[in-house]
PDB file of C-alpha atoms and ligand atoms in Angstrom:
ATOM      1  CA  MET A   1      -1.658  96.022 -66.616  1.00  0.00           C
ATOM      2  CA  VAL A   2       1.012  93.379 -66.207  1.00  0.00           C
ATOM      3  CA  ALA A   3       1.342  89.720 -67.160  1.00  0.00           C
ATOM      4  CA  LYS A   4       3.343  86.759 -65.932  1.00  0.00           C
ATOM      5  CA  ILE A   5       4.841  84.338 -68.432  1.00  0.00           C
ATOM      6  CA  LYS A   6       5.488  80.672 -67.768  1.00  0.00           C
ATOM      7  CA  LEU A   7       7.200  78.108 -69.978  1.00  0.00           C
ATOM      8  CA  SER A   8       6.983  74.481 -68.901  1.00  0.00           C
ATOM      9  CA  ASN A   9       9.268  71.922 -70.555  1.00  0.00           C
ATOM     10  CA  VAL A  10       9.154  73.691 -73.879  1.00  0.00           C
ATOM     11  CA  THR A  11      10.793  72.008 -76.844  1.00  0.00           C
ATOM     12  CA  LEU A  12      10.635  73.340 -80.387  1.00  0.00           C
ATOM     13  CA  LYS A  13      11.763  71.303 -83.356  1.00  0.00           C
ATOM     14  CA  PHE A  14      12.327  72.404 -86.921  1.00  0.00           C
ATOM     15  CA  GLY A  15      12.092  68.994 -88.601  1.00  0.00           C
ATOM     16  CA  LYS A  16      14.558  66.890 -86.644  1.00  0.00           C
ATOM     17  CA  PHE A  17      16.527  69.878 -85.348  1.00  0.00           C
ATOM     18  CA  GLU A  18      15.780  70.853 -81.758  1.00  0.00           C
ATOM     19  CA  ALA A  19      16.049  74.641 -81.610  1.00  0.00           C
ATOM     20  CA  LEU A  20      14.772  74.766 -77.994  1.00  0.00           C
ATOM     21  CA  LYS A  21      15.381  71.947 -75.568  1.00  0.00           C
ATOM     22  CA  ASP A  22      13.142  71.398 -72.571  1.00  0.00           C
ATOM     23  CA  ILE A  23      13.013  74.985 -71.381  1.00  0.00           C
ATOM     24  CA  SER A  24      11.162  75.788 -68.162  1.00  0.00           C
ATOM     25  CA  LEU A  25      11.161  79.307 -66.802  1.00  0.00           C
ATOM     26  CA  THR A  26       8.975  81.974 -65.287  1.00  0.00           C
ATOM     27  CA  LEU A  27       9.229  85.635 -66.164  1.00  0.00           C
ATOM     28  CA  GLU A  28       7.820  87.878 -63.484  1.00  0.00           C
ATOM     29  CA  ALA A  29       5.346  90.563 -64.430  1.00  0.00           C
ATOM     30  CA  GLY A  30       6.247  94.247 -64.476  1.00  0.00           C
ATOM     31  CA  LYS A  31       9.973  93.774 -65.043  1.00  0.00           C
ATOM     32  CA  ILE A  32      12.501  94.227 -67.811  1.00  0.00           C
ATOM     33  CA  HIS A  33      13.915  90.864 -68.822  1.00  0.00           C
ATOM     34  CA  GLY A  34      17.096  90.776 -70.874  1.00  0.00           C
ATOM     35  CA  LEU A  35      17.361  87.759 -73.177  1.00  0.00           C
ATOM     36  CA  ILE A  36      20.905  87.053 -74.265  1.00  0.00           C
ATOM     37  CA  GLY A  37      22.566  84.242 -76.140  1.00  0.00           C
ATOM     38  CA  ARG A  38      25.112  83.671 -78.878  1.00  0.00           C
ATOM     39  CA  ASN A  39      24.148  83.656 -82.560  1.00  0.00           C
ATOM     40  CA  GLY A  40      21.755  80.809 -83.241  1.00  0.00           C
ATOM     41  CA  ALA A  41      21.152  80.166 -79.520  1.00  0.00           C
ATOM     42  CA  GLY A  42      17.386  80.211 -80.023  1.00  0.00           C
ATOM     43  CA  LYS A  43      16.396  83.705 -78.850  1.00  0.00           C
ATOM     44  CA  THR A  44      14.116  84.581 -81.758  1.00  0.00           C
ATOM     45  CA  THR A  45      12.609  81.094 -81.690  1.00  0.00           C
ATOM     46  CA  LEU A  46      11.848  81.449 -77.977  1.00  0.00           C
ATOM     47  CA  LEU A  47      10.330  84.897 -78.466  1.00  0.00           C
ATOM     48  CA  SER A  48       8.181  83.676 -81.353  1.00  0.00           C
ATOM     49  CA  LEU A  49       6.678  81.093 -78.979  1.00  0.00           C
ATOM     50  CA  LEU A  50       5.960  83.741 -76.352  1.00  0.00           C
ATOM     51  CA  ALA A  51       4.268  85.830 -79.010  1.00  0.00           C
ATOM     52  CA  ALA A  52       2.181  82.825 -80.143  1.00  0.00           C
ATOM     53  CA  PHE A  53       3.662  82.958 -83.638  1.00  0.00           C
ATOM     54  CA  ARG A  54       4.404  79.247 -83.248  1.00  0.00           C
ATOM     55  CA  GLU A  55       3.227  76.333 -81.162  1.00  0.00           C
ATOM     56  CA  PRO A  56       5.807  74.412 -79.115  1.00  0.00           C
ATOM     57  CA  THR A  57       6.491  70.848 -80.274  1.00  0.00           C
ATOM     58  CA  GLN A  58       6.228  69.883 -76.617  1.00  0.00           C
ATOM     59  CA  GLY A  59       5.445  71.764 -73.429  1.00  0.00           C
ATOM     60  CA  GLN A  60       3.334  74.785 -72.569  1.00  0.00           C
ATOM     61  CA  VAL A  61       3.659  78.546 -72.915  1.00  0.00           C
ATOM     62  CA  GLU A  62       1.234  80.327 -70.603  1.00  0.00           C
ATOM     63  CA  ILE A  63       0.409  83.893 -69.760  1.00  0.00           C
ATOM     64  CA  ASP A  64      -1.314  84.380 -66.431  1.00  0.00           C
ATOM     65  CA  GLY A  65      -2.042  80.668 -66.371  1.00  0.00           C
ATOM     66  CA  GLU A  66      -3.591  80.390 -69.845  1.00  0.00           C
ATOM     67  CA  PRO A  67      -2.009  78.853 -72.949  1.00  0.00           C
ATOM     68  CA  VAL A  68      -1.106  81.560 -75.406  1.00  0.00           C
ATOM     69  CA  PHE A  69      -1.194  79.723 -78.740  1.00  0.00           C
ATOM     70  CA  GLU A  70      -4.354  80.426 -80.774  1.00  0.00           C
ATOM     71  CA  ASN A  71      -5.661  82.480 -77.865  1.00  0.00           C
ATOM     72  CA  PRO A  72      -6.742  85.799 -79.447  1.00  0.00           C
ATOM     73  CA  GLU A  73      -7.332  87.504 -76.109  1.00  0.00           C
ATOM     74  CA  LYS A  74      -3.770  86.764 -74.932  1.00  0.00           C
ATOM     75  CA  MET A  75      -2.255  87.515 -78.335  1.00  0.00           C
ATOM     76  CA  GLN A  76      -3.730  90.991 -78.239  1.00  0.00           C
ATOM     77  CA  GLN A  77      -1.791  91.571 -75.022  1.00  0.00           C
ATOM     78  CA  ILE A  78       1.569  90.839 -76.641  1.00  0.00           C
ATOM     79  CA  ALA A  79       3.537  93.046 -79.005  1.00  0.00           C
ATOM     80  CA  PHE A  80       6.424  91.262 -80.728  1.00  0.00           C
ATOM     81  CA  ILE A  81       8.723  93.817 -82.313  1.00  0.00           C
ATOM     82  CA  TYR A  82      11.341  92.461 -84.677  1.00  0.00           C
ATOM     83  CA  GLU A  83      13.159  93.571 -87.783  1.00  0.00           C
ATOM     84  CA  LYS A  84      10.566  93.601 -90.538  1.00  0.00           C
ATOM     85  CA  ASN A  85      11.096  93.792 -94.258  1.00  0.00           C
ATOM     86  CA  TYR A  86       9.404  97.007 -95.333  1.00  0.00           C
ATOM     87  CA  ALA A  87      10.395  96.744 -99.011  1.00  0.00           C
ATOM     88  CA  ASP A  88       6.704  96.571-100.014  1.00  0.00           C
ATOM     89  CA  GLU A  89       5.352  99.062 -97.481  1.00  0.00           C
ATOM     90  CA  TYR A  90       4.047 101.941 -99.601  1.00  0.00           C
ATOM     91  CA  GLU A  91       1.959 103.452 -96.784  1.00  0.00           C
ATOM     92  CA  LYS A  92       3.228 106.426 -94.814  1.00  0.00           C
ATOM     93  CA  ILE A  93       3.744 106.260 -91.046  1.00  0.00           C
ATOM     94  CA  PRO A  94       0.346 107.703 -89.951  1.00  0.00           C
ATOM     95  CA  ALA A  95      -1.546 105.115 -92.038  1.00  0.00           C
ATOM     96  CA  MET A  96       0.651 102.315 -90.713  1.00  0.00           C
ATOM     97  CA  LEU A  97       0.054 103.299 -87.127  1.00  0.00           C
ATOM     98  CA  GLU A  98      -3.701 103.072 -87.607  1.00  0.00           C
ATOM     99  CA  PHE A  99      -3.503  99.293 -87.330  1.00  0.00           C
ATOM    100  CA  SER A 100      -1.973  99.459 -83.841  1.00  0.00           C
ATOM    101  CA  GLU A 101      -4.408 102.203 -82.905  1.00  0.00           C
ATOM    102  CA  ASN A 102      -7.379  99.993 -83.823  1.00  0.00           C
ATOM    103  CA  TYR A 103      -6.026  96.667 -82.582  1.00  0.00           C
ATOM    104  CA  ARG A 104      -4.282  97.613 -79.327  1.00  0.00           C
ATOM    105  CA  PRO A 105      -6.691  98.667 -76.571  1.00  0.00           C
ATOM    106  CA  ASN A 106      -4.021 100.601 -74.631  1.00  0.00           C
ATOM    107  CA  TYR A 107      -2.516 102.344 -77.675  1.00  0.00           C
ATOM    108  CA  ASP A 108      -1.638 105.953 -76.841  1.00  0.00           C
ATOM    109  CA  LYS A 109      -1.695 108.179 -79.921  1.00  0.00           C
ATOM    110  CA  GLU A 110      -0.320 111.207 -78.101  1.00  0.00           C
ATOM    111  CA  TYR A 111       2.637 109.192 -76.878  1.00  0.00           C
ATOM    112  CA  ALA A 112       3.189 107.826 -80.400  1.00  0.00           C
ATOM    113  CA  ASP A 113       3.224 111.377 -81.799  1.00  0.00           C
ATOM    114  CA  TYR A 114       5.697 112.428 -79.121  1.00  0.00           C
ATOM    115  CA  LEU A 115       7.964 109.469 -79.964  1.00  0.00           C
ATOM    116  CA  LEU A 116       7.774 110.137 -83.705  1.00  0.00           C
ATOM    117  CA  LYS A 117       9.029 113.655 -82.987  1.00  0.00           C
ATOM    118  CA  ARG A 118      11.734 112.419 -80.605  1.00  0.00           C
ATOM    119  CA  PHE A 119      13.050 110.039 -83.248  1.00  0.00           C
ATOM    120  CA  LYS A 120      12.567 112.719 -85.920  1.00  0.00           C
ATOM    121  CA  LEU A 121      10.700 110.335 -88.198  1.00  0.00           C
ATOM    122  CA  PRO A 122       9.301 111.814 -91.437  1.00  0.00           C
ATOM    123  CA  LEU A 123       5.539 111.437 -91.804  1.00  0.00           C
ATOM    124  CA  ASP A 124       5.370 112.316 -95.470  1.00  0.00           C
ATOM    125  CA  LYS A 125       7.446 109.477 -96.933  1.00  0.00           C
ATOM    126  CA  PRO A 126       6.335 105.933 -97.684  1.00  0.00           C
ATOM    127  CA  VAL A 127       7.812 103.561 -95.132  1.00  0.00           C
ATOM    128  CA  TYR A 128       9.833 101.624 -97.724  1.00  0.00           C
ATOM    129  CA  LYS A 129      11.803 104.828 -98.388  1.00  0.00           C
ATOM    130  CA  LEU A 130      12.871 105.263 -94.752  1.00  0.00           C
ATOM    131  CA  SER A 131      16.421 104.375 -93.779  1.00  0.00           C
ATOM    132  CA  LYS A 132      17.019 101.131 -91.878  1.00  0.00           C
ATOM    133  CA  GLY A 133      17.542 102.975 -88.593  1.00  0.00           C
ATOM    134  CA  MET A 134      14.340 104.976 -89.149  1.00  0.00           C
ATOM    135  CA  GLN A 135      12.381 101.776 -89.819  1.00  0.00           C
ATOM    136  CA  SER A 136      13.740 100.322 -86.572  1.00  0.00           C
ATOM    137  CA  ALA A 137      12.767 103.496 -84.711  1.00  0.00           C
ATOM    138  CA  LEU A 138       9.269 103.179 -86.200  1.00  0.00           C
ATOM    139  CA  ASN A 139       9.084  99.618 -84.823  1.00  0.00           C
ATOM    140  CA  VAL A 140      10.112 100.954 -81.428  1.00  0.00           C
ATOM    141  CA  VAL A 141       7.363 103.606 -81.586  1.00  0.00           C
ATOM    142  CA  ILE A 142       4.786 100.903 -82.355  1.00  0.00           C
ATOM    143  CA  GLY A 143       6.080  98.707 -79.518  1.00  0.00           C
ATOM    144  CA  LEU A 144       6.142 101.452 -76.914  1.00  0.00           C
ATOM    145  CA  ALA A 145       2.935 103.289 -77.846  1.00  0.00           C
ATOM    146  CA  SER A 146       0.921 100.024 -77.982  1.00  0.00           C
ATOM    147  CA  ARG A 147       1.474  99.686 -74.206  1.00  0.00           C
ATOM    148  CA  THR A 148       0.720  95.984 -74.336  1.00  0.00           C
ATOM    149  CA  PRO A 149       1.018  94.074 -71.032  1.00  0.00           C
ATOM    150  CA  ILE A 150       3.887  92.145 -72.666  1.00  0.00           C
ATOM    151  CA  THR A 151       6.216  93.952 -75.041  1.00  0.00           C
ATOM    152  CA  ILE A 152       8.947  91.993 -76.753  1.00  0.00           C
ATOM    153  CA  PHE A 153      11.781  93.739 -78.595  1.00  0.00           C
ATOM    154  CA  ASP A 154      13.902  91.289 -80.586  1.00  0.00           C
ATOM    155  CA  GLU A 155      17.084  93.242 -81.346  1.00  0.00           C
ATOM    156  CA  ALA A 156      14.869  96.202 -82.066  1.00  0.00           C
ATOM    157  CA  TYR A 157      17.808  98.602 -82.299  1.00  0.00           C
ATOM    158  CA  LEU A 158      19.244  97.212 -85.573  1.00  0.00           C
ATOM    159  CA  GLY A 159      20.494 100.073 -87.702  1.00  0.00           C
ATOM    160  CA  MET A 160      19.684 102.699 -85.065  1.00  0.00           C
ATOM    161  CA  ASP A 161      22.564 105.053 -84.284  1.00  0.00           C
ATOM    162  CA  ALA A 162      23.826 105.580 -80.720  1.00  0.00           C
ATOM    163  CA  PRO A 163      21.690 108.682 -79.934  1.00  0.00           C
ATOM    164  CA  SER A 164      18.541 106.925 -81.198  1.00  0.00           C
ATOM    165  CA  ARG A 165      19.313 103.809 -79.165  1.00  0.00           C
ATOM    166  CA  GLU A 166      19.770 106.021 -76.114  1.00  0.00           C
ATOM    167  CA  ILE A 167      16.298 107.529 -76.699  1.00  0.00           C
ATOM    168  CA  PHE A 168      14.886 104.003 -76.964  1.00  0.00           C
ATOM    169  CA  TYR A 169      16.443 102.958 -73.625  1.00  0.00           C
ATOM    170  CA  GLN A 170      15.335 106.162 -71.888  1.00  0.00           C
ATOM    171  CA  GLU A 171      11.781 105.722 -73.105  1.00  0.00           C
ATOM    172  CA  VAL A 172      11.602 102.079 -72.019  1.00  0.00           C
ATOM    173  CA  LEU A 173      12.571 103.105 -68.473  1.00  0.00           C
ATOM    174  CA  ALA A 174      10.450 106.251 -68.328  1.00  0.00           C
ATOM    175  CA  ASP A 175       7.317 104.691 -69.792  1.00  0.00           C
ATOM    176  CA  LEU A 176       7.609 101.533 -67.697  1.00  0.00           C
ATOM    177  CA  ALA A 177       7.690 103.678 -64.555  1.00  0.00           C
ATOM    178  CA  LYS A 178       4.415 105.327 -65.590  1.00  0.00           C
ATOM    179  CA  HIS A 179       2.709 102.307 -67.149  1.00  0.00           C
ATOM    180  CA  PRO A 180       3.853  99.044 -65.524  1.00  0.00           C
ATOM    181  CA  ARG A 181       4.162  96.149 -67.941  1.00  0.00           C
ATOM    182  CA  THR A 182       6.529  93.350 -68.854  1.00  0.00           C
ATOM    183  CA  PHE A 183       9.346  93.991 -71.287  1.00  0.00           C
ATOM    184  CA  ILE A 184      11.561  91.372 -72.882  1.00  0.00           C
ATOM    185  CA  LEU A 185      14.576  92.727 -74.708  1.00  0.00           C
ATOM    186  CA  SER A 186      16.806  90.410 -76.688  1.00  0.00           C
ATOM    187  CA  THR A 187      20.196  91.829 -77.508  1.00  0.00           C
ATOM    188  CA  HIS A 188      23.801  91.365 -78.494  1.00  0.00           C
ATOM    189  CA  LEU A 189      24.657  94.790 -77.094  1.00  0.00           C
ATOM    190  CA  VAL A 190      25.042  93.386 -73.599  1.00  0.00           C
ATOM    191  CA  SER A 191      27.365  96.019 -72.176  1.00  0.00           C
ATOM    192  CA  GLU A 192      25.254  98.833 -73.581  1.00  0.00           C
ATOM    193  CA  MET A 193      21.907  97.564 -72.309  1.00  0.00           C
ATOM    194  CA  ASP A 194      22.663  95.655 -69.106  1.00  0.00           C
ATOM    195  CA  TYR A 195      21.683  98.579 -66.866  1.00  0.00           C
ATOM    196  CA  LEU A 196      18.113  98.222 -68.133  1.00  0.00           C
ATOM    197  CA  PHE A 197      17.631  94.644 -66.984  1.00  0.00           C
ATOM    198  CA  ASP A 198      15.906  93.600 -63.761  1.00  0.00           C
ATOM    199  CA  ASN A 199      16.303  89.973 -64.740  1.00  0.00           C
ATOM    200  CA  VAL A 200      18.561  88.152 -67.177  1.00  0.00           C
ATOM    201  CA  VAL A 201      17.841  85.012 -69.193  1.00  0.00           C
ATOM    202  CA  ILE A 202      20.764  83.373 -70.959  1.00  0.00           C
ATOM    203  CA  ILE A 203      20.198  80.609 -73.474  1.00  0.00           C
ATOM    204  CA  ASP A 204      22.828  78.628 -75.283  1.00  0.00           C
ATOM    205  CA  GLN A 205      22.356  76.075 -78.042  1.00  0.00           C
ATOM    206  CA  GLY A 206      18.658  75.871 -77.300  1.00  0.00           C
ATOM    207  CA  ARG A 207      19.099  75.289 -73.568  1.00  0.00           C
ATOM    208  CA  LEU A 208      18.389  77.563 -70.639  1.00  0.00           C
ATOM    209  CA  LEU A 209      21.666  78.451 -68.934  1.00  0.00           C
ATOM    210  CA  LEU A 210      20.434  80.971 -66.432  1.00  0.00           C
ATOM    211  CA  ASN A 211      17.345  82.947 -65.375  1.00  0.00           C
ATOM    212  CA  GLU A 212      18.196  85.208 -62.452  1.00  0.00           C
ATOM    213  CA  ASP A 213      17.828  88.728 -61.263  1.00  0.00           C
ATOM    214  CA  TYR A 214      20.576  91.062 -62.337  1.00  0.00           C
ATOM    215  CA  GLU A 215      21.946  91.641 -58.852  1.00  0.00           C
ATOM    216  CA  THR A 216      22.313  87.926 -58.151  1.00  0.00           C
ATOM    217  CA  ILE A 217      24.196  87.455 -61.401  1.00  0.00           C
ATOM    218  CA  SER A 218      26.455  90.421 -60.746  1.00  0.00           C
ATOM    219  CA  ALA A 219      27.399  88.899 -57.393  1.00  0.00           C
ATOM    220  CA  GLN A 220      28.696  85.795 -59.208  1.00  0.00           C
ATOM    221  CA  GLY A 221      31.845  87.591 -60.188  1.00  0.00           C
ATOM    222  CA  ALA A 222      34.104  90.466 -59.185  1.00  0.00           C
ATOM    223  CA  SER A 223      36.783  92.707 -60.586  1.00  0.00           C
ATOM    224  CA  ILE A 224      40.008  93.161 -58.617  1.00  0.00           C
ATOM    225  CA  THR A 225      42.198  96.146 -59.345  1.00  0.00           C
ATOM    226  CA  GLY A 226      45.537  97.192 -57.925  1.00  0.00           C
ATOM    227  CA  ALA A 227      49.289  96.675 -58.205  1.00  0.00           C
ATOM    228  CA  ALA A 228      49.865  93.951 -60.815  1.00  0.00           C
ATOM    229  CA  ASP A 229      51.853  91.548 -58.605  1.00  0.00           C
ATOM    230  CA  GLN A 230      49.373  91.897 -55.701  1.00  0.00           C
ATOM    231  CA  VAL A 231      46.431  91.270 -58.030  1.00  0.00           C
ATOM    232  CA  ASP A 232      48.164  88.232 -59.564  1.00  0.00           C
ATOM    233  CA  ALA A 233      48.766  86.789 -56.100  1.00  0.00           C
ATOM    234  CA  PHE A 234      45.159  87.403 -55.042  1.00  0.00           C
ATOM    235  CA  VAL A 235      43.586  85.761 -58.101  1.00  0.00           C
ATOM    236  CA  THR A 236      45.802  82.671 -58.063  1.00  0.00           C
ATOM    237  CA  GLY A 237      43.554  79.613 -58.016  1.00  0.00           C
ATOM    238  CA  ARG A 238      40.474  81.592 -59.082  1.00  0.00           C
ATOM    239  CA  LYS A 239      38.705  81.430 -62.431  1.00  0.00           C
ATOM    240  CA  VAL A 240      39.909  84.465 -64.399  1.00  0.00           C
ATOM    241  CA  LEU A 241      37.436  85.785 -66.996  1.00  0.00           C
ATOM    242  CA  ASN A 242      39.327  88.744 -68.329  1.00  0.00           C
ATOM    243  CA  GLU A 243      42.315  90.936 -67.478  1.00  0.00           C
ATOM    244  CA  GLN A 244      43.610  94.355 -68.413  1.00  0.00           C
ATOM    245  CA  LYS A 245      46.920  95.988 -67.589  1.00  0.00           C
ATOM    246  CA  LEU A 246      47.899  99.629 -67.647  1.00  0.00           C
ATOM    247  CA  GLY A 247      51.464 100.298 -66.535  1.00  0.00           C
ATOM    248  CA  GLY A 248      51.924  98.674 -63.132  1.00  0.00           C
ATOM    249  CA  THR A 249      48.172  98.504 -62.480  1.00  0.00           C
ATOM    250  CA  LYS A 250      46.100  95.493 -63.328  1.00  0.00           C
ATOM    251  CA  SER A 251      42.379  94.790 -63.327  1.00  0.00           C
ATOM    252  CA  VAL A 252      41.220  91.184 -63.352  1.00  0.00           C
ATOM    253  CA  MET A 253      37.675  89.810 -63.538  1.00  0.00           C
ATOM    254  CA  VAL A 254      37.106  86.576 -61.658  1.00  0.00           C
ATOM    255  CA  PHE A 255      34.159  84.180 -61.604  1.00  0.00           C
ATOM    256  CA  GLY A 256      32.772  83.166 -58.215  1.00  0.00           C
ATOM    257  CA  THR A 257      31.731  85.117 -55.138  1.00  0.00           C
ATOM    258  CA  LEU A 258      34.237  86.685 -52.764  1.00  0.00           C
ATOM    259  CA  ASP A 259      33.470  85.892 -49.125  1.00  0.00           C
ATOM    260  CA  GLU A 260      34.040  88.304 -46.226  1.00  0.00           C
ATOM    261  CA  GLN A 261      37.557  86.996 -45.588  1.00  0.00           C
ATOM    262  CA  ASP A 262      38.469  87.496 -49.272  1.00  0.00           C
ATOM    263  CA  GLN A 263      37.141  91.038 -49.163  1.00  0.00           C
ATOM    264  CA  LEU A 264      39.060  91.820 -45.972  1.00  0.00           C
ATOM    265  CA  THR A 265      42.281  90.405 -47.426  1.00  0.00           C
ATOM    266  CA  ALA A 266      41.824  92.435 -50.585  1.00  0.00           C
ATOM    267  CA  ARG A 267      41.272  95.653 -48.625  1.00  0.00           C
ATOM    268  CA  GLN A 268      44.321  94.974 -46.445  1.00  0.00           C
ATOM    269  CA  GLN A 269      46.402  94.597 -49.589  1.00  0.00           C
ATOM    270  CA  GLY A 270      45.066  97.863 -51.004  1.00  0.00           C
ATOM    271  CA  LEU A 271      43.138  96.108 -53.756  1.00  0.00           C
ATOM    272  CA  GLU A 272      39.916  97.539 -55.062  1.00  0.00           C
ATOM    273  CA  ILE A 273      36.953  95.232 -55.553  1.00  0.00           C
ATOM    274  CA  GLY A 274      34.229  96.072 -58.038  1.00  0.00           C
ATOM    275  CA  PRO A 275      31.390  94.357 -59.852  1.00  0.00           C
ATOM    276  CA  VAL A 276      31.919  92.135 -62.871  1.00  0.00           C
ATOM    277  CA  SER A 277      30.243  93.022 -66.134  1.00  0.00           C
ATOM    278  CA  LEU A 278      27.337  90.962 -67.415  1.00  0.00           C
ATOM    279  CA  GLN A 279      29.092  90.817 -70.773  1.00  0.00           C
ATOM    280  CA  ASP A 280      32.150  89.093 -69.268  1.00  0.00           C
ATOM    281  CA  LEU A 281      29.967  86.665 -67.349  1.00  0.00           C
ATOM    282  CA  PHE A 282      27.939  85.947 -70.461  1.00  0.00           C
ATOM    283  CA  ILE A 283      31.037  85.205 -72.534  1.00  0.00           C
ATOM    284  CA  HIS A 284      32.404  82.981 -69.798  1.00  0.00           C
ATOM    285  CA  LEU A 285      29.175  81.069 -69.173  1.00  0.00           C
ATOM    286  CA  THR A 286      28.501  80.413 -72.845  1.00  0.00           C
ATOM    287  CA  GLU A 287      32.093  79.296 -73.444  1.00  0.00           C
ATOM    288  CA  GLU A 288      32.028  76.979 -70.466  1.00  0.00           C
ATOM    289  CA  ALA A 289      28.809  75.340 -71.659  1.00  0.00           C
ATOM    290  CA  ARG A 290      30.471  74.199 -74.907  1.00  0.00           C
TER     291      ARG A 290
HETATM  292  N1  ATP B   1      12.508  78.290 -89.755  1.00  0.00           N
HETATM  293  C1  ATP B   1      13.563  77.586 -89.370  1.00  0.00           C
HETATM  294  N2  ATP B   1      13.833  76.372 -89.880  1.00  0.00           N
HETATM  295  C2  ATP B   1      14.894  75.650 -89.483  1.00  0.00           C
HETATM  296  N3  ATP B   1      15.778  76.047 -88.554  1.00  0.00           N
HETATM  297  C3  ATP B   1      15.567  77.245 -88.000  1.00  0.00           C
HETATM  298  C4  ATP B   1      14.462  78.077 -88.370  1.00  0.00           C
HETATM  299  N4  ATP B   1      14.512  79.214 -87.633  1.00  0.00           N
HETATM  300  C5  ATP B   1      15.619  79.108 -86.862  1.00  0.00           C
HETATM  301  N5  ATP B   1      16.239  77.918 -87.070  1.00  0.00           N
HETATM  302  C6  ATP B   1      17.441  77.443 -86.371  1.00  0.00           C
HETATM  303  O1  ATP B   1      17.181  77.471 -84.978  1.00  0.00           O
HETATM  304  C7  ATP B   1      18.344  77.909 -84.270  1.00  0.00           C
HETATM  305  C8  ATP B   1      17.991  79.111 -83.421  1.00  0.00           C
HETATM  306  O2  ATP B   1      17.720  80.214 -84.275  1.00  0.00           O
HETATM  307  P1  ATP B   1      17.265  81.629 -83.706  1.00  0.00           P
HETATM  308  O3  ATP B   1      16.956  82.508 -84.871  1.00  0.00           O
HETATM  309  O4  ATP B   1      16.201  81.427 -82.701  1.00  0.00           O
HETATM  310  O5  ATP B   1      18.609  82.112 -82.975  1.00  0.00           O
HETATM  311  P2  ATP B   1      18.973  83.514 -82.310  1.00  0.00           P
HETATM  312  O6  ATP B   1      19.459  83.213 -80.924  1.00  0.00           O
HETATM  313  O7  ATP B   1      17.835  84.461 -82.433  1.00  0.00           O
HETATM  314  O8  ATP B   1      20.222  83.957 -83.203  1.00  0.00           O
HETATM  315  P3  ATP B   1      20.814  85.385 -83.649  1.00  0.00           P
HETATM  316  O9  ATP B   1      21.393  86.008 -82.428  1.00  0.00           O
HETATM  317  O10 ATP B   1      21.876  85.000 -84.621  1.00  0.00           O
HETATM  318  O11 ATP B   1      19.689  86.177 -84.249  1.00  0.00           O
HETATM  319  C9  ATP B   1      19.413  78.176 -85.309  1.00  0.00           C
HETATM  320  O12 ATP B   1      20.244  77.033 -85.404  1.00  0.00           O
HETATM  321  C10 ATP B   1      18.628  78.353 -86.599  1.00  0.00           C
HETATM  322  O13 ATP B   1      19.373  77.939 -87.720  1.00  0.00           O
END
């Protein structure tokens, strides 16, 4: 079961402050969408609208053509996983999971049990006594095992160590392949998670900067590596995003596509051309917008 999300001219105000400014975008069903933006860009605010936690001040948020706000049928199809405060959660994990089991029609208890084991989560402790990383892993279990048509993870990895984050990423990919649905992952760990994304949404200061598939974005930049003086000559006049030097070798990231002639010239000069990282493009695009 998959679902398509559409925002049309969405504005969200907190009092006089516009946290989201006239955002229109479509998120295709069955894909992994990466949502990135600097601190305070409006990611959580945007996700809370998708999850029907709030109503836009202006504009429409629709899932499969229907408004989502105060629409119980649509809301049941969306899991919004964010960092919760479990200070007052005296239940143990099995009791907590009962809610998802009862409320989510596609909830898979066997899969949840498998994930609990994979994350090595203790079942005999009240949730408030779990470490921060364990509480995040529990959120991930709820999000994945609910198998909702739309699953939103808002920086779900907070506190999780590297091996646990790796399990999270592996499970997103493996379970999506078996049970198609739409994932939206917001993150600051761009270089760690970019390989997961089919599509990337970048917002900055409440505005949409970009909503494109990962391959198209990657083609908007290139890395050029080779002898330092040759590389310097090649990148003259181009927009340099980042450079690194090791001995006589230099690697420079440039913004903009390289046409066939550029590629031929680079090869003739013994320069190596590679892709640019999403992280470098993100830093560049959000700096340029200021
Ligand atoms: N309840 C609120 N009342 C007033 N302003 C708010 C409220 N929630 C968020 N904001 C403001 O809206 C803007 C966007 O916040 P949001 O939490 O969506 O950003 P974010 O991109 O998720 O940031 P971060 O990466 O730091 O978590 C910020 O300027 C924030 O101060």
